[in-house]
mmCIF file of C-alpha atoms in Angstrom:
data_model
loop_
_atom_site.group_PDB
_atom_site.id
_atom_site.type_symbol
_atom_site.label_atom_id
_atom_site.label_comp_id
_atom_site.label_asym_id
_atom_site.label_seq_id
_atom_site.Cartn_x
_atom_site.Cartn_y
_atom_site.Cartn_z
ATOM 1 C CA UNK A 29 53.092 -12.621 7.473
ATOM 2 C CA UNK A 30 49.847 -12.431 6.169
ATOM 3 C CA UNK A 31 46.894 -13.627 7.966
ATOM 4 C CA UNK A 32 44.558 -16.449 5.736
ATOM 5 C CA UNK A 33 41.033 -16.393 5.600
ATOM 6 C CA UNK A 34 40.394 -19.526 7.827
ATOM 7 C CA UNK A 35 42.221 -17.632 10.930
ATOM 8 C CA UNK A 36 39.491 -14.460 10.807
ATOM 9 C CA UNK A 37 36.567 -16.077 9.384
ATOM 10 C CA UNK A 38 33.594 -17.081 11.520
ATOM 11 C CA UNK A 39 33.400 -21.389 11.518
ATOM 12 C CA UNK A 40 30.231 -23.379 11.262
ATOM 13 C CA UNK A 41 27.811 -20.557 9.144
ATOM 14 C CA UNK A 42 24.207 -21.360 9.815
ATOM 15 C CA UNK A 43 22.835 -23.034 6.796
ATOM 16 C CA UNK A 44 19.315 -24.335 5.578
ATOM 17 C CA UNK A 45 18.152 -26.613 2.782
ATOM 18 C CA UNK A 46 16.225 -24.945 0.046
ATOM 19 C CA UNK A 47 13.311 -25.597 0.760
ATOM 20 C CA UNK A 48 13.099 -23.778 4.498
ATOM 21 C CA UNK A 49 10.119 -21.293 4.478
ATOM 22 C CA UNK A 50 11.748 -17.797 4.546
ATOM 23 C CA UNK A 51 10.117 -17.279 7.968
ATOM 24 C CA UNK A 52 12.550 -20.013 9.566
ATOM 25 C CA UNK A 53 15.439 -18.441 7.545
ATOM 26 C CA UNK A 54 14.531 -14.808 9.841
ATOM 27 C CA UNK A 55 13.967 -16.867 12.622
ATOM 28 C CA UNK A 56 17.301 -17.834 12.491
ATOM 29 C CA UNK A 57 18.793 -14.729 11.820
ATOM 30 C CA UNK A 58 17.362 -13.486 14.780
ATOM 31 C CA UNK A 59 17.738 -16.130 16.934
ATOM 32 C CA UNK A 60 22.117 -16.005 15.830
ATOM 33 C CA UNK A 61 22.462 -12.212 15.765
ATOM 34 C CA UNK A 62 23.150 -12.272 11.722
ATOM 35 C CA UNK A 63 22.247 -11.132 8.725
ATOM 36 C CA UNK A 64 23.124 -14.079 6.036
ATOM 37 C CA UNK A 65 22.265 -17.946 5.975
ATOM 38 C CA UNK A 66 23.259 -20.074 3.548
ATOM 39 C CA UNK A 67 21.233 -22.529 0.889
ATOM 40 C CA UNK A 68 23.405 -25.532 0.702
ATOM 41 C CA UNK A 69 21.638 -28.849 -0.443
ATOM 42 C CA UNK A 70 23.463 -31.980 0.113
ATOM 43 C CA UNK A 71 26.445 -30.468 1.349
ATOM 44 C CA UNK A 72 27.342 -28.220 -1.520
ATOM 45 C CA UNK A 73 26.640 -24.147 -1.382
ATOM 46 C CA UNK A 74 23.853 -23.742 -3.613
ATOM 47 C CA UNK A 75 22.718 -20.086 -2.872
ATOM 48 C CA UNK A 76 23.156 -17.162 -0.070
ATOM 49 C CA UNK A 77 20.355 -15.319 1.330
ATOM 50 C CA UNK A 78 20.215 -11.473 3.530
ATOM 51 C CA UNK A 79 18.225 -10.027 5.778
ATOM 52 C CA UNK A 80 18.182 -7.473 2.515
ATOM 53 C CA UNK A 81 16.824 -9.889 0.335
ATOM 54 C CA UNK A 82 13.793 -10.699 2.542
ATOM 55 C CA UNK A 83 12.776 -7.281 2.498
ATOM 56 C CA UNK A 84 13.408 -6.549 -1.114
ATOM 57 C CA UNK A 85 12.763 -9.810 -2.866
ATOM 58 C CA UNK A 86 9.849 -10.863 -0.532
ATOM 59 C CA UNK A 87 8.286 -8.894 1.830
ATOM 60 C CA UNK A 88 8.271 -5.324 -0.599
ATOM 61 C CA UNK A 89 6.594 -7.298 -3.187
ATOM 62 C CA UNK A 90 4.470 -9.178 -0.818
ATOM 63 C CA UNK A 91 5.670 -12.692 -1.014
ATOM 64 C CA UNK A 92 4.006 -15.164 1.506
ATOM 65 C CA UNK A 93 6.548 -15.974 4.268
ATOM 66 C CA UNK A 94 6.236 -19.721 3.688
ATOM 67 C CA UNK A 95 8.326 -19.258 0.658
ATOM 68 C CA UNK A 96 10.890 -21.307 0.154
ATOM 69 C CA UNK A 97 14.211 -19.785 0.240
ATOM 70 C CA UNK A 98 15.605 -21.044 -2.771
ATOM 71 C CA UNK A 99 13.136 -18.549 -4.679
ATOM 72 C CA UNK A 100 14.789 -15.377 -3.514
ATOM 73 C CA UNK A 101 18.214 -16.164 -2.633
ATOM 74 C CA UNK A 102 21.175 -15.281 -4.640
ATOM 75 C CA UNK A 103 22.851 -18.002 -6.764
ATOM 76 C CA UNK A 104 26.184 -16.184 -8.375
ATOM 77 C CA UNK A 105 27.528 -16.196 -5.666
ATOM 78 C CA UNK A 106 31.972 -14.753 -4.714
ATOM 79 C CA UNK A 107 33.396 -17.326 -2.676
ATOM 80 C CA UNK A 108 37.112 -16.954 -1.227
ATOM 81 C CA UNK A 109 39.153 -20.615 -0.176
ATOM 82 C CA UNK A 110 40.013 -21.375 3.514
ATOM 83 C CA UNK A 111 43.705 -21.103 2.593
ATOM 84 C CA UNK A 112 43.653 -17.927 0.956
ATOM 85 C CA UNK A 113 45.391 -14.242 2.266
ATOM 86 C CA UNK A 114 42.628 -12.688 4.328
ATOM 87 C CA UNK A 115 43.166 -9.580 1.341
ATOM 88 C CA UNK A 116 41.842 -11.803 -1.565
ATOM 89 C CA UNK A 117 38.623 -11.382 0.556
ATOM 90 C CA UNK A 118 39.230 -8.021 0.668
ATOM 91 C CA UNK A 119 39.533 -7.096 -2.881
ATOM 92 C CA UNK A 120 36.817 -9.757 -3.638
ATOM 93 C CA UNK A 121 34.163 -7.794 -1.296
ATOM 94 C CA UNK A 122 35.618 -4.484 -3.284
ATOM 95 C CA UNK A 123 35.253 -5.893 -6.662
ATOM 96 C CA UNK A 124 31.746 -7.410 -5.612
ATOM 97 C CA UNK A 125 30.272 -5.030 -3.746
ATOM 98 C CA UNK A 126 29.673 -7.470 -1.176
ATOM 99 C CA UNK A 127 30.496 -7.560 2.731
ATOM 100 C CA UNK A 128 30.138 -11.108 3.361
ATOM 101 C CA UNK A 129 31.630 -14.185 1.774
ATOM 102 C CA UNK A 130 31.391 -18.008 1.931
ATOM 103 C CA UNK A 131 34.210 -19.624 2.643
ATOM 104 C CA UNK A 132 34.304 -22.743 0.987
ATOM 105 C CA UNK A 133 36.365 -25.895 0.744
ATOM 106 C CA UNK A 134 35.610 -27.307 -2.965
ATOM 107 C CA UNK A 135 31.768 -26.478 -3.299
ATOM 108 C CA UNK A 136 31.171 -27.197 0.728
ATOM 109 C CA UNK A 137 31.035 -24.185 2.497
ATOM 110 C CA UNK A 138 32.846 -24.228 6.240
ATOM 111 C CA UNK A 139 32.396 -20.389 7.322
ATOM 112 C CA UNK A 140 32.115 -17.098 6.420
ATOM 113 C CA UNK A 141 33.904 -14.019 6.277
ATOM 114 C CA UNK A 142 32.629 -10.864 7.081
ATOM 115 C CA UNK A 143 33.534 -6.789 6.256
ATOM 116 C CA UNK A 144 33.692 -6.510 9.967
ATOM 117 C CA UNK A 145 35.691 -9.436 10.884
ATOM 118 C CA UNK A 146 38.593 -8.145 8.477
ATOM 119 C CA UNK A 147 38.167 -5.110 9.880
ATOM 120 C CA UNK A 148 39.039 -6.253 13.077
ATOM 121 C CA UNK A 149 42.227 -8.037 11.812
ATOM 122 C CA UNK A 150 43.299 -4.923 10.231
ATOM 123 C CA UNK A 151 42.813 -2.775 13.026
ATOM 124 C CA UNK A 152 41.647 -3.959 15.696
ATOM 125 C CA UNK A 153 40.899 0.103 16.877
ATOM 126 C CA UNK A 154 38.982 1.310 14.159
ATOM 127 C CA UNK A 155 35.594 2.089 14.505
ATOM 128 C CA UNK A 156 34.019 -0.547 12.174
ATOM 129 C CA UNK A 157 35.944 -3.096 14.276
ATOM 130 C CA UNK A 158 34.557 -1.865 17.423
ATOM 131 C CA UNK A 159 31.210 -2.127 15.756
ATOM 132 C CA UNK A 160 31.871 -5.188 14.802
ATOM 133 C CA UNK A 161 32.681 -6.579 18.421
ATOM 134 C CA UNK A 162 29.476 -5.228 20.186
ATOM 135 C CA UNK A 163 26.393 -7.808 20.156
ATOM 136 C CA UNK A 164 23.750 -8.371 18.032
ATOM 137 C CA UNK A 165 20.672 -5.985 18.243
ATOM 138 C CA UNK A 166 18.168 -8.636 18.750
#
């Protein structure tokens, strides 16, 4: 049987409002080992942000660090449902170039799912799984 989203996705993603200064927003990134937060404004997903879009939308073009989020993070974003077979995520993050994806419920987002954590439920031996399992370089 085929596993669903909600049993390999990661609960609770960290989330900020957004307006939180895109120093915060790498503060927590570093402070949670990842590299993706969420812009959700009264409970709905309104944007995602990476640690790649810091760099490239903000600190290559020299954008002060107290900008708000919500001016560099990405708005179309792929989103995959809680109930869904884990390989809907997969061809989603094929088709969109992506390697992470909200999980949402409606328009309120209750984890995330991640290249590496279907790797692991694929095969739990490859070697983007075992990457996947070591901590955060912090």
């Amino acid at each position: 049987m085929a596993q669903k989203v909600n049993e390999v996705m990661t609960p609770v993603p960290v989330a900020v409002s957004p307006d939180t200064p895109l120093a915060q927003v790498g503060d927590l990134m570093r402070q949670h080992g990842i590299g993706d937060v969420l812009v959700v404004h009264e409970g709905r997903l309104r944007g995602l942000v990476t640690d790649r879009d810091i760099v490239v939308r903000a600190v290559a073009v020299q954008k002060d660090m107290s900008t708000a989020v919500a001016d560099i993070c990405s708005t179309n974003i792929v989103t995959v449902a809680p109930d869904a077979d884990a390989d809907v995520a997969v061809q989603l993050m094929r088709r969109h170039a992506v390697r992470r994806i909200p999980v949402v419920d409606g328009d309120r987002p209750i984890g995330m799912v991640s290249i590496g954590d279907l790797a692991v439920q694929r095969d739990e031996r490859s070697a983007l799984a075992d990457i996947s399992a070591e901590p955060p370089n912090t």
